[in-house]
Short mmCIF file of C-alpha atoms and ligand atoms in Angstrom, two decimals:
data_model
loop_
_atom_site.label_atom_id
_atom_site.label_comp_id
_atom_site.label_asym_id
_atom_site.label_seq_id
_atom_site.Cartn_x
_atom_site.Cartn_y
_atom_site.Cartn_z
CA UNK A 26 11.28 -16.76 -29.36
CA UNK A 27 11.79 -13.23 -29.62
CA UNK A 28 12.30 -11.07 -26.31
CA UNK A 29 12.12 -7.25 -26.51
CA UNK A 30 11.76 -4.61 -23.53
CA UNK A 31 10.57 -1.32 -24.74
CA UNK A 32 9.17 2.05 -22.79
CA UNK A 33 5.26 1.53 -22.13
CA UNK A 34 3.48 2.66 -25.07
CA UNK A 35 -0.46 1.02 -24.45
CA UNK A 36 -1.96 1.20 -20.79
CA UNK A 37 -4.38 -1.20 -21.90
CA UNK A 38 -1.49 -3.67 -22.78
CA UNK A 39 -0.11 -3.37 -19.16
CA UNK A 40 -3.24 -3.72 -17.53
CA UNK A 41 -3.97 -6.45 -19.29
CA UNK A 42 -0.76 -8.04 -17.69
CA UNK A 43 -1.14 -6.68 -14.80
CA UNK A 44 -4.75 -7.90 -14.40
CA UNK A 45 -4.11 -11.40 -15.27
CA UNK A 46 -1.01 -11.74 -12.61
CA UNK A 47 -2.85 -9.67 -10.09
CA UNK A 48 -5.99 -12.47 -10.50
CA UNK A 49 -3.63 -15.57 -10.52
CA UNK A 50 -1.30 -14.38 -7.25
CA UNK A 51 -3.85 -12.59 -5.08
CA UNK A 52 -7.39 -14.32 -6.60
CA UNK A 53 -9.17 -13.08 -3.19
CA UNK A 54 -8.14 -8.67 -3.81
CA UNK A 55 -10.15 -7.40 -6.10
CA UNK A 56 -8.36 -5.95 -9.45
CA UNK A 57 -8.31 -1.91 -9.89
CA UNK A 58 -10.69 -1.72 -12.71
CA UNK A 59 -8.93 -0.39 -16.08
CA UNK A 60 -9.67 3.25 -15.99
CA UNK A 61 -8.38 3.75 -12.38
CA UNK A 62 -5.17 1.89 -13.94
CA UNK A 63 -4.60 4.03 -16.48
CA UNK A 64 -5.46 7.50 -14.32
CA UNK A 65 -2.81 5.82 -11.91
CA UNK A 66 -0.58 6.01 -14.77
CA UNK A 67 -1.44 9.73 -15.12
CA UNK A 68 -1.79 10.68 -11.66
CA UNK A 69 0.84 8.54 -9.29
CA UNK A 70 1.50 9.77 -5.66
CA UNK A 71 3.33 13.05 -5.42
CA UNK A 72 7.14 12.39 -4.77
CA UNK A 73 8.13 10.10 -7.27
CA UNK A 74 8.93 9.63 -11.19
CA UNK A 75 7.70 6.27 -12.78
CA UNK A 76 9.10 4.39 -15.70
CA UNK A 77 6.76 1.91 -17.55
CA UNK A 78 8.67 -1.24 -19.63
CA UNK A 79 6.35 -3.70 -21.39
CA UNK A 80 8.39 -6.77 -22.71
CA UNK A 81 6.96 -8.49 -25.35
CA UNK A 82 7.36 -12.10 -26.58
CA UNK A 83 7.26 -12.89 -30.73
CA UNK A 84 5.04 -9.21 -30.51
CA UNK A 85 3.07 -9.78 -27.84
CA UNK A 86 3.11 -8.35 -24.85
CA UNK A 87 3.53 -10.42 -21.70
CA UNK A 88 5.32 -8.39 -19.05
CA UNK A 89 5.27 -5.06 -17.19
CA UNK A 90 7.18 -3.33 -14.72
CA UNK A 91 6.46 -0.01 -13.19
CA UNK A 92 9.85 1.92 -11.47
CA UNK A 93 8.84 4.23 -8.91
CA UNK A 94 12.01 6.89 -8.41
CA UNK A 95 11.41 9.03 -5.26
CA UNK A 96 12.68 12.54 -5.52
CA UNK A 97 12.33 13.66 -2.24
CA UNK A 98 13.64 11.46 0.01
CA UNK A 99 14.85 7.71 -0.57
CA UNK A 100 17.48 9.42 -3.39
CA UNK A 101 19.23 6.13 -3.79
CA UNK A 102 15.90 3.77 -3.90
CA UNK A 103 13.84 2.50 -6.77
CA UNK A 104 10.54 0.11 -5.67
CA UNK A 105 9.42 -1.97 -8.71
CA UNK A 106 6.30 -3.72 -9.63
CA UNK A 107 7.00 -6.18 -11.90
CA UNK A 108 4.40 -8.64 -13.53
CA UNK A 109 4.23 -11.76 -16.20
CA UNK A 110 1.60 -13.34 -17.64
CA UNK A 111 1.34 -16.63 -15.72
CA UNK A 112 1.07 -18.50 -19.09
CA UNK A 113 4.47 -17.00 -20.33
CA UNK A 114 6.60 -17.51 -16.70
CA UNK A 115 10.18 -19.21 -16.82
CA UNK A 116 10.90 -17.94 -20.40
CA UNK A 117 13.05 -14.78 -19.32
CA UNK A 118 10.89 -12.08 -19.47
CA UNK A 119 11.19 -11.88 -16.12
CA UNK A 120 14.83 -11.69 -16.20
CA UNK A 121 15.02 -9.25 -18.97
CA UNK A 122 12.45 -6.94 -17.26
CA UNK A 123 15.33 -6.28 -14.52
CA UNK A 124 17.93 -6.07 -16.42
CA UNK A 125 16.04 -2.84 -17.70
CA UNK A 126 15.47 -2.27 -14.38
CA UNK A 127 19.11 -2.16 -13.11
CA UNK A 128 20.22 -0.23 -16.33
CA UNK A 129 17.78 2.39 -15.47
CA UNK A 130 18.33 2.56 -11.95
CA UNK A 131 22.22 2.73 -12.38
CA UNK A 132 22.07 5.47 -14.69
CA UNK A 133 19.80 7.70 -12.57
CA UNK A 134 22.13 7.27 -10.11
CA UNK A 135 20.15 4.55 -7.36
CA UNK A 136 21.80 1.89 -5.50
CA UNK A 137 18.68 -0.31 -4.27
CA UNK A 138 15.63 -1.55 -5.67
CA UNK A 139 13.32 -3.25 -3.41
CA UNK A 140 10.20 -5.11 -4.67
CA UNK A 141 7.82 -7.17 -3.00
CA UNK A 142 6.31 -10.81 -3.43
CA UNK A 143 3.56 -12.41 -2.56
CA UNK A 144 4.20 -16.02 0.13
CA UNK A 145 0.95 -17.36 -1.40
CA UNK A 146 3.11 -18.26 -4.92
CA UNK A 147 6.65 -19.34 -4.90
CA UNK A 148 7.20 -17.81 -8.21
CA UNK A 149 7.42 -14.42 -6.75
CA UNK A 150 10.22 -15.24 -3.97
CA UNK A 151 12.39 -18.08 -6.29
CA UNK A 152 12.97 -15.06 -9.08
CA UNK A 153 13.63 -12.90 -6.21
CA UNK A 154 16.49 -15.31 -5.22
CA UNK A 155 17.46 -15.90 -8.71
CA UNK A 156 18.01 -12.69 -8.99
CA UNK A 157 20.02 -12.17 -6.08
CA UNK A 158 18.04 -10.02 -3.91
CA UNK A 159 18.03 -10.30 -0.34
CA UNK A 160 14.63 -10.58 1.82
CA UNK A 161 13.68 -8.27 4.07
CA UNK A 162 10.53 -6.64 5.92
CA UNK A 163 7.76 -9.58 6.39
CA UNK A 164 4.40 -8.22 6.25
CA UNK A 165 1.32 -10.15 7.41
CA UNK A 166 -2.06 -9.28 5.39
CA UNK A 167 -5.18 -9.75 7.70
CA UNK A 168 -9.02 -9.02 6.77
CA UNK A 169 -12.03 -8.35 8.62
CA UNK A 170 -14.88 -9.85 7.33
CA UNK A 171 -17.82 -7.12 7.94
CA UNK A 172 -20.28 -9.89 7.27
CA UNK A 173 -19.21 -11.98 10.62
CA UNK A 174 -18.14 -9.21 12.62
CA UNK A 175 -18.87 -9.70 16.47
CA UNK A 176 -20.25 -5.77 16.63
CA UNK A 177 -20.85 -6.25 20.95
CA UNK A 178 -17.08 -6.83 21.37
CA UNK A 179 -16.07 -3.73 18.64
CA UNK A 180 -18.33 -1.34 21.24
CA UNK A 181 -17.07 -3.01 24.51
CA UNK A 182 -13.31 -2.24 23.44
CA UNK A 183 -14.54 1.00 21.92
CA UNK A 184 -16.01 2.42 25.26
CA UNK A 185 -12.91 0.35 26.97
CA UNK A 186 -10.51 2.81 24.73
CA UNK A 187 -12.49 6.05 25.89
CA UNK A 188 -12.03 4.96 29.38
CA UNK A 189 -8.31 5.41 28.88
CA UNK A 190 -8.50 8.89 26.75
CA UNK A 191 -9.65 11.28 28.34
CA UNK A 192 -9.57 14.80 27.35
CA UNK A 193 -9.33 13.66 23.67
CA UNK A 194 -12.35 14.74 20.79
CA UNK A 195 -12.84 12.92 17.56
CA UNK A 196 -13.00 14.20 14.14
CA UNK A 197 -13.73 12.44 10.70
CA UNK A 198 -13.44 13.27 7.14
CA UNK A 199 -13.14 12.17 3.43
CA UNK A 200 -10.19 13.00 0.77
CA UNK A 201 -8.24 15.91 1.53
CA UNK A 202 -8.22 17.11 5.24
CA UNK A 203 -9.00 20.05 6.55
CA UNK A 204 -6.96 23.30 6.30
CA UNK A 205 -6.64 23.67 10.28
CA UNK A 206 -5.00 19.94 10.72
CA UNK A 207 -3.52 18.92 7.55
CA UNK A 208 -0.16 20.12 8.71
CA UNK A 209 -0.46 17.33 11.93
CA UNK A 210 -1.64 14.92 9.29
CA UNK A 211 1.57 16.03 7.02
CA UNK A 212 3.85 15.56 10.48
CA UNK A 213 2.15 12.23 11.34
CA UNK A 214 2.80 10.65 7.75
CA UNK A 215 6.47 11.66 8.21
CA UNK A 216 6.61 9.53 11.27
CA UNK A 217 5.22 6.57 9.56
CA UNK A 218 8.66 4.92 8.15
CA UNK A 219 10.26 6.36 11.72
CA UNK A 220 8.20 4.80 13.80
CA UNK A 221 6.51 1.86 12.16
CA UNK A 222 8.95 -1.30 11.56
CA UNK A 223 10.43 -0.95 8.68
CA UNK A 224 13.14 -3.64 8.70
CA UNK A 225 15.35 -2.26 5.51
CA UNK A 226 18.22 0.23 6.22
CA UNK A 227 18.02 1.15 3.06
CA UNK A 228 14.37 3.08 3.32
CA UNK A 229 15.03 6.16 4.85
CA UNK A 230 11.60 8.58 6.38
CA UNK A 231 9.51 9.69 3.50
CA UNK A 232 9.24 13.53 3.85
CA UNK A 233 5.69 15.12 3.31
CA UNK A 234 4.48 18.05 3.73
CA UNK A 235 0.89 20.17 3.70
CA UNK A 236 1.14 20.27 0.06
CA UNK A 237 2.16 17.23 -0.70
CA UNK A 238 -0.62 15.27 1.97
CA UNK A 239 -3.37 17.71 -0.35
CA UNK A 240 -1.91 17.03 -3.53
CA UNK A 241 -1.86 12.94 -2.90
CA UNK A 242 -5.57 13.06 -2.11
CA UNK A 243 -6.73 14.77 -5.43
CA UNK A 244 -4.95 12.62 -7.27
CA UNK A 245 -6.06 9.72 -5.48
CA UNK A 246 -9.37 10.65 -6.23
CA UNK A 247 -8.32 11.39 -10.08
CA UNK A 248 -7.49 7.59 -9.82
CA UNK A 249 -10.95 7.15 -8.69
CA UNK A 250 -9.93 6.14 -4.90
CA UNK A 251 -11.37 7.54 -2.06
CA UNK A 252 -10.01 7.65 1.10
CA UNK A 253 -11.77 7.80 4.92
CA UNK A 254 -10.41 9.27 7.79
CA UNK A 255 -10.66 9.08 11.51
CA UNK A 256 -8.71 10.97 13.73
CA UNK A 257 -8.24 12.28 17.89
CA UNK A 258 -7.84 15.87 18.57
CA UNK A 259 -5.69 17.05 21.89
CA UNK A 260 -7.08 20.71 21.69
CA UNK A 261 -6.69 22.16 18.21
CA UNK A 262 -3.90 19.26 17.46
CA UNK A 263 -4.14 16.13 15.66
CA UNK A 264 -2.18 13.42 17.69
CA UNK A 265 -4.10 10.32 16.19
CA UNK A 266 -4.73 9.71 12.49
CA UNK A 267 -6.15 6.65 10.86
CA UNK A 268 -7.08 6.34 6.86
CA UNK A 269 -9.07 3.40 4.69
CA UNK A 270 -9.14 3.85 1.30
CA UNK A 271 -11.30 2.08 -1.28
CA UNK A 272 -11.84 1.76 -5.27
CA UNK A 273 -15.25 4.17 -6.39
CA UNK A 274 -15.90 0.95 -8.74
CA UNK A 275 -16.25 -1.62 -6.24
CA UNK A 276 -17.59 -0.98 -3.22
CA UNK A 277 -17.13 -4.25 -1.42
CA UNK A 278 -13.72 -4.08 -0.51
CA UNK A 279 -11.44 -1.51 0.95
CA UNK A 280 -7.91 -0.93 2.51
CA UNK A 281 -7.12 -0.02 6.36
CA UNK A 282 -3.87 1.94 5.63
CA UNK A 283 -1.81 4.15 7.88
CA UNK A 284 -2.69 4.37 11.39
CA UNK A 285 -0.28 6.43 13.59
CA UNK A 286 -0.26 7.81 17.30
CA UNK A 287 2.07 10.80 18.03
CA UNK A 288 4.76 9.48 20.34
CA UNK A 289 4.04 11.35 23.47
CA UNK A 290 0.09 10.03 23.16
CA UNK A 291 0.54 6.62 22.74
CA UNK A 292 -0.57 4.16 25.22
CA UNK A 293 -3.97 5.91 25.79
CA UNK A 294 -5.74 3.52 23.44
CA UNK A 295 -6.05 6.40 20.57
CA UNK A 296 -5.08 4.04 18.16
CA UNK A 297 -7.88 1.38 19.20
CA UNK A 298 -10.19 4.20 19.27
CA UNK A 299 -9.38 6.03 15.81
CA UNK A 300 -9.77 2.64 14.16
CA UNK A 301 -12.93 2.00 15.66
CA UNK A 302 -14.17 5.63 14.88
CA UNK A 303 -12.93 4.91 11.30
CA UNK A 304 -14.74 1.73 10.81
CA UNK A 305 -17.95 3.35 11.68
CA UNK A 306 -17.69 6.42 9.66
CA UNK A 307 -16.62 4.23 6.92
CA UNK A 308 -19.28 1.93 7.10
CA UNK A 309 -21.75 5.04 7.28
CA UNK A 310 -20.60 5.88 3.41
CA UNK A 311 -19.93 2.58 2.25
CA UNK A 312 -22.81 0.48 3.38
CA UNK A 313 -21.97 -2.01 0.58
CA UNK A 314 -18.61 -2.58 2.18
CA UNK A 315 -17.87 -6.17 3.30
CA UNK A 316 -14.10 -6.57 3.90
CA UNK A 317 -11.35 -4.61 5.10
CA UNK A 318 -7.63 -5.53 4.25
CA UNK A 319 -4.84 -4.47 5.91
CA UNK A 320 -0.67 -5.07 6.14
CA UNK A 321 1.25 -4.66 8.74
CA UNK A 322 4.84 -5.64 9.46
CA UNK A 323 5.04 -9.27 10.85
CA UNK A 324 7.25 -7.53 14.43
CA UNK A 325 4.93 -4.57 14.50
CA UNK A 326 3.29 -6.44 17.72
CA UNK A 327 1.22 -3.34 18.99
CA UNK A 328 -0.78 -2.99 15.65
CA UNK A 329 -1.49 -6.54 14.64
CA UNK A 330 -2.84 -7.21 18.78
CA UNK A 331 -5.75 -3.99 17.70
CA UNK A 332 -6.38 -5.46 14.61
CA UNK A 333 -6.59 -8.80 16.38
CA UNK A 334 -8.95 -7.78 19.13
CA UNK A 335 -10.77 -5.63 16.01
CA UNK A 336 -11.53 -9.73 14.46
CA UNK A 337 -8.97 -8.89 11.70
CA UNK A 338 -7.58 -12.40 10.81
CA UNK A 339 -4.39 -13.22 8.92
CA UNK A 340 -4.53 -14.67 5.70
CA UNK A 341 -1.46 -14.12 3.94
CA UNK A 342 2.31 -12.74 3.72
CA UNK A 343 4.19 -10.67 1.43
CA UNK A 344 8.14 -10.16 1.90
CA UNK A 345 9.73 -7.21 0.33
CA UNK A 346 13.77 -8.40 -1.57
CA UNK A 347 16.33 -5.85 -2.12
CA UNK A 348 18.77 -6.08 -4.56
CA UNK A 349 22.01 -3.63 -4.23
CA UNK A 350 23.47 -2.57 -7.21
C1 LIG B 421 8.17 -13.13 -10.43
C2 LIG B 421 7.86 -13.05 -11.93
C3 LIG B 421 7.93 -11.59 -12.37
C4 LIG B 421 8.97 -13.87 -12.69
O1 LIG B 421 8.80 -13.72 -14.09
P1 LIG B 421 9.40 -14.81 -15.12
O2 LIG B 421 9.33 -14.20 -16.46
O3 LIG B 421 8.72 -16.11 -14.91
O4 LIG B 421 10.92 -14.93 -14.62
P2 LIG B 421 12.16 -15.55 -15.47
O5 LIG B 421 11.68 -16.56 -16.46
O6 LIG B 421 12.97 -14.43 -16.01
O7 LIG B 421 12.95 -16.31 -14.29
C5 LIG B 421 14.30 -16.03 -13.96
C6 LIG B 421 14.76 -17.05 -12.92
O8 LIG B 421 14.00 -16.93 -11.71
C7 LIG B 421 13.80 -18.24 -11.12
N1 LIG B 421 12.35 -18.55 -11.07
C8 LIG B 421 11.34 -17.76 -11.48
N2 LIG B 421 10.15 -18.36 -11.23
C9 LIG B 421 10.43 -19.56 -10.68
C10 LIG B 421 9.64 -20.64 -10.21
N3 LIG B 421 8.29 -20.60 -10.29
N4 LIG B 421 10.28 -21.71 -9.70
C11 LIG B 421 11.62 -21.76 -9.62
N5 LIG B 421 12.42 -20.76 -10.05
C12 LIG B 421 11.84 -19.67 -10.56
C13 LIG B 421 14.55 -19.22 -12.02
O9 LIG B 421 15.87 -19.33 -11.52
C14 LIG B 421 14.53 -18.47 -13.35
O10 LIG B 421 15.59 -18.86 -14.20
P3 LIG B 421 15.49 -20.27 -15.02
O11 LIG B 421 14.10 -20.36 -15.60
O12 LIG B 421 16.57 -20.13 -16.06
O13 LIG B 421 15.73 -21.35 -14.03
C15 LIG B 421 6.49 -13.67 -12.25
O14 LIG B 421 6.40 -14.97 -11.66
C16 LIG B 421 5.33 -12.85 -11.72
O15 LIG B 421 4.81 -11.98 -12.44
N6 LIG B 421 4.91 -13.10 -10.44
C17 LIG B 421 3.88 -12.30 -9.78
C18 LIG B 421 4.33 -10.88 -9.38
C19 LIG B 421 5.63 -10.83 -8.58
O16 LIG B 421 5.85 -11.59 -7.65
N7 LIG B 421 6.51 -9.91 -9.01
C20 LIG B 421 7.89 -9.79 -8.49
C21 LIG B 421 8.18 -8.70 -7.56
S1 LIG B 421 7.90 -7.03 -7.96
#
């Protein structure tokens, strides 16, 4: 056998790997179709550089990691993706694939690199110990199945919520927000790795800005995402902001992302009641949409009791390993 790692030369040889592993650790999500891989290639989040390694076994390509390098904030990070085509697992390529990694990372300077596994495979978290990374944040992925969704209970906790928020408005809108509240939607972004558990010393507050909140949304949609959004008003001001985001090519599913409450408006059900709003609006758009998926930190208690009372249900885990180099 013949192991080589080499910079990414053909998308369509990394999606390929990417698509396979993707389908044999998380058969229920569906796969980004090839086109919105390779536009992610072309147009990742604002923030970060990416490095692309393919390794490839007697020619042929078997595994792929992306390295995501934030330049902003989180100097001393790198987060990895890092897949292998099931039929070509426990050779090394694995192996090999980080020791690019930690070449990389040393020489630009990082100390960390955090990826994340999957609990539904042990591969994933046995090469995470092999390779002497530590686990850290648990995160629980629930769903909500829009097919069985008990609709009276969404619109008794909905009209519950307004009962405790008074004086608050709603607003809603798709992609990039608009010019009079993006900055509250730049400030309540920032607060996301402040305020939501994030169980790793090591990840410090992303920083984002107007620019940077506008810029991520056209490129999202370059990638062929689009997002939804749902959010409370106080006056003029944002304090509540809530986002799903879905694939153009499949409709069916769809991610519940952030959802954040500025500090001194929590406990007035805002979050309950963006979510709700968001759902709706979402629904409106999408009517082909039939599940929702969402992650949330296994201690973040407050979020995963709305998503319970929501009929979210958990049906796997995901742990994210550190290494320090
Ligand atoms: C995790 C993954 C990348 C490992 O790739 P791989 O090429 O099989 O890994 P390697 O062959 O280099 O394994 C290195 C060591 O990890 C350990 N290991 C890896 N998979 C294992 C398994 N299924 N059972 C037990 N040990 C395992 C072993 O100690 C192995 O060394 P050994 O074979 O000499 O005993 C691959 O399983 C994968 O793509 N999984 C899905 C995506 C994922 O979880 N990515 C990782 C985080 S970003």
């Amino acid at each position: 056998m013949s192991l080589l790692v080499g910079p990414l030369v053909a998308a369509a040889d990394a999606y390929e790997i990417f698509r396979a592993s993707e389908v044999h650790d998380k058969p229920d999500i569906p796969v980004i179709s090839r086109d919105n891989f390779v536009a992610r290639l072309a147009h990742p989040w604002p923030g970060s550089d990416h490095e692309h390694y393919l390794a490839y076994v007697d020619g042929m390509p078997v595994g792929y990691v992306d390295m995501e390098l934030p330049y902003l904030d989180n100097l001393g990070n790198v987060q990895i993706q890092l897949s292998v085509l099931p039929g070509y697992r426990r050779r090394g390529v694995g192996r090999a694939l980080v020791d690019m990694v930690v070449e990389r990372a040393r020489a630009a300077g990082r100390k960390t690199v955090i990826g994340h596994v999957m609990s539904r495979h042990p591969d994933g978290a046995l090469f995470a110990a092999a390779m002497d990374a530590k686990p850290g944040l648990e995160e629980v992925r629930s769903r909500l199945d829009l097919r069985t969704l008990d609709q009276a209970r969404i619109d008794g906790l909905y009209a519950d919520a307004w009962r405790h928020a008074t004086g608050y408005r709603l607003t809603q809108w798709t992609g990039v927000p608009p010019a009079e509240i993006v900055e509250d939607v730049a400030y309540l972004d920032s607060r996301l790795n402040v305020d939501a558990p994030v169980g790793d010393p090591s990840w410090e507050p992303a920083k984002a800005d107007a620019e940077k909140i506008r810029e991520g949304e056209l490129r999202a949609a370059r990638r062929g995402r689009i997002s939804y959004h749902a959010g409370a008003l106080l006056g003029a001001r944002l304090v509540a902001w809530t986002k799903i985001a879905g694939d153009l090519v499949g409709e069916a599913h769809a991610w519940q992302n952030i959802t954040l409450v500025a500090p001194e408006h929590r406990g007035r059900r805002l979050g309950t009641l963006v979510k709700i709003a968001n759902l709706a609006h979402v629904r409106a758009l999408r009517p082909s949409l039939q599940r929702i998926d969402t992650c949330n930190a296994a201690s973040n208690e407050h979020m995963l009791r709305i998503n319970r009372a929501m009929g979210f249900r958990p049906i796997d885990s995901l742990t994210y390993w550190q290494m320090t180099l």
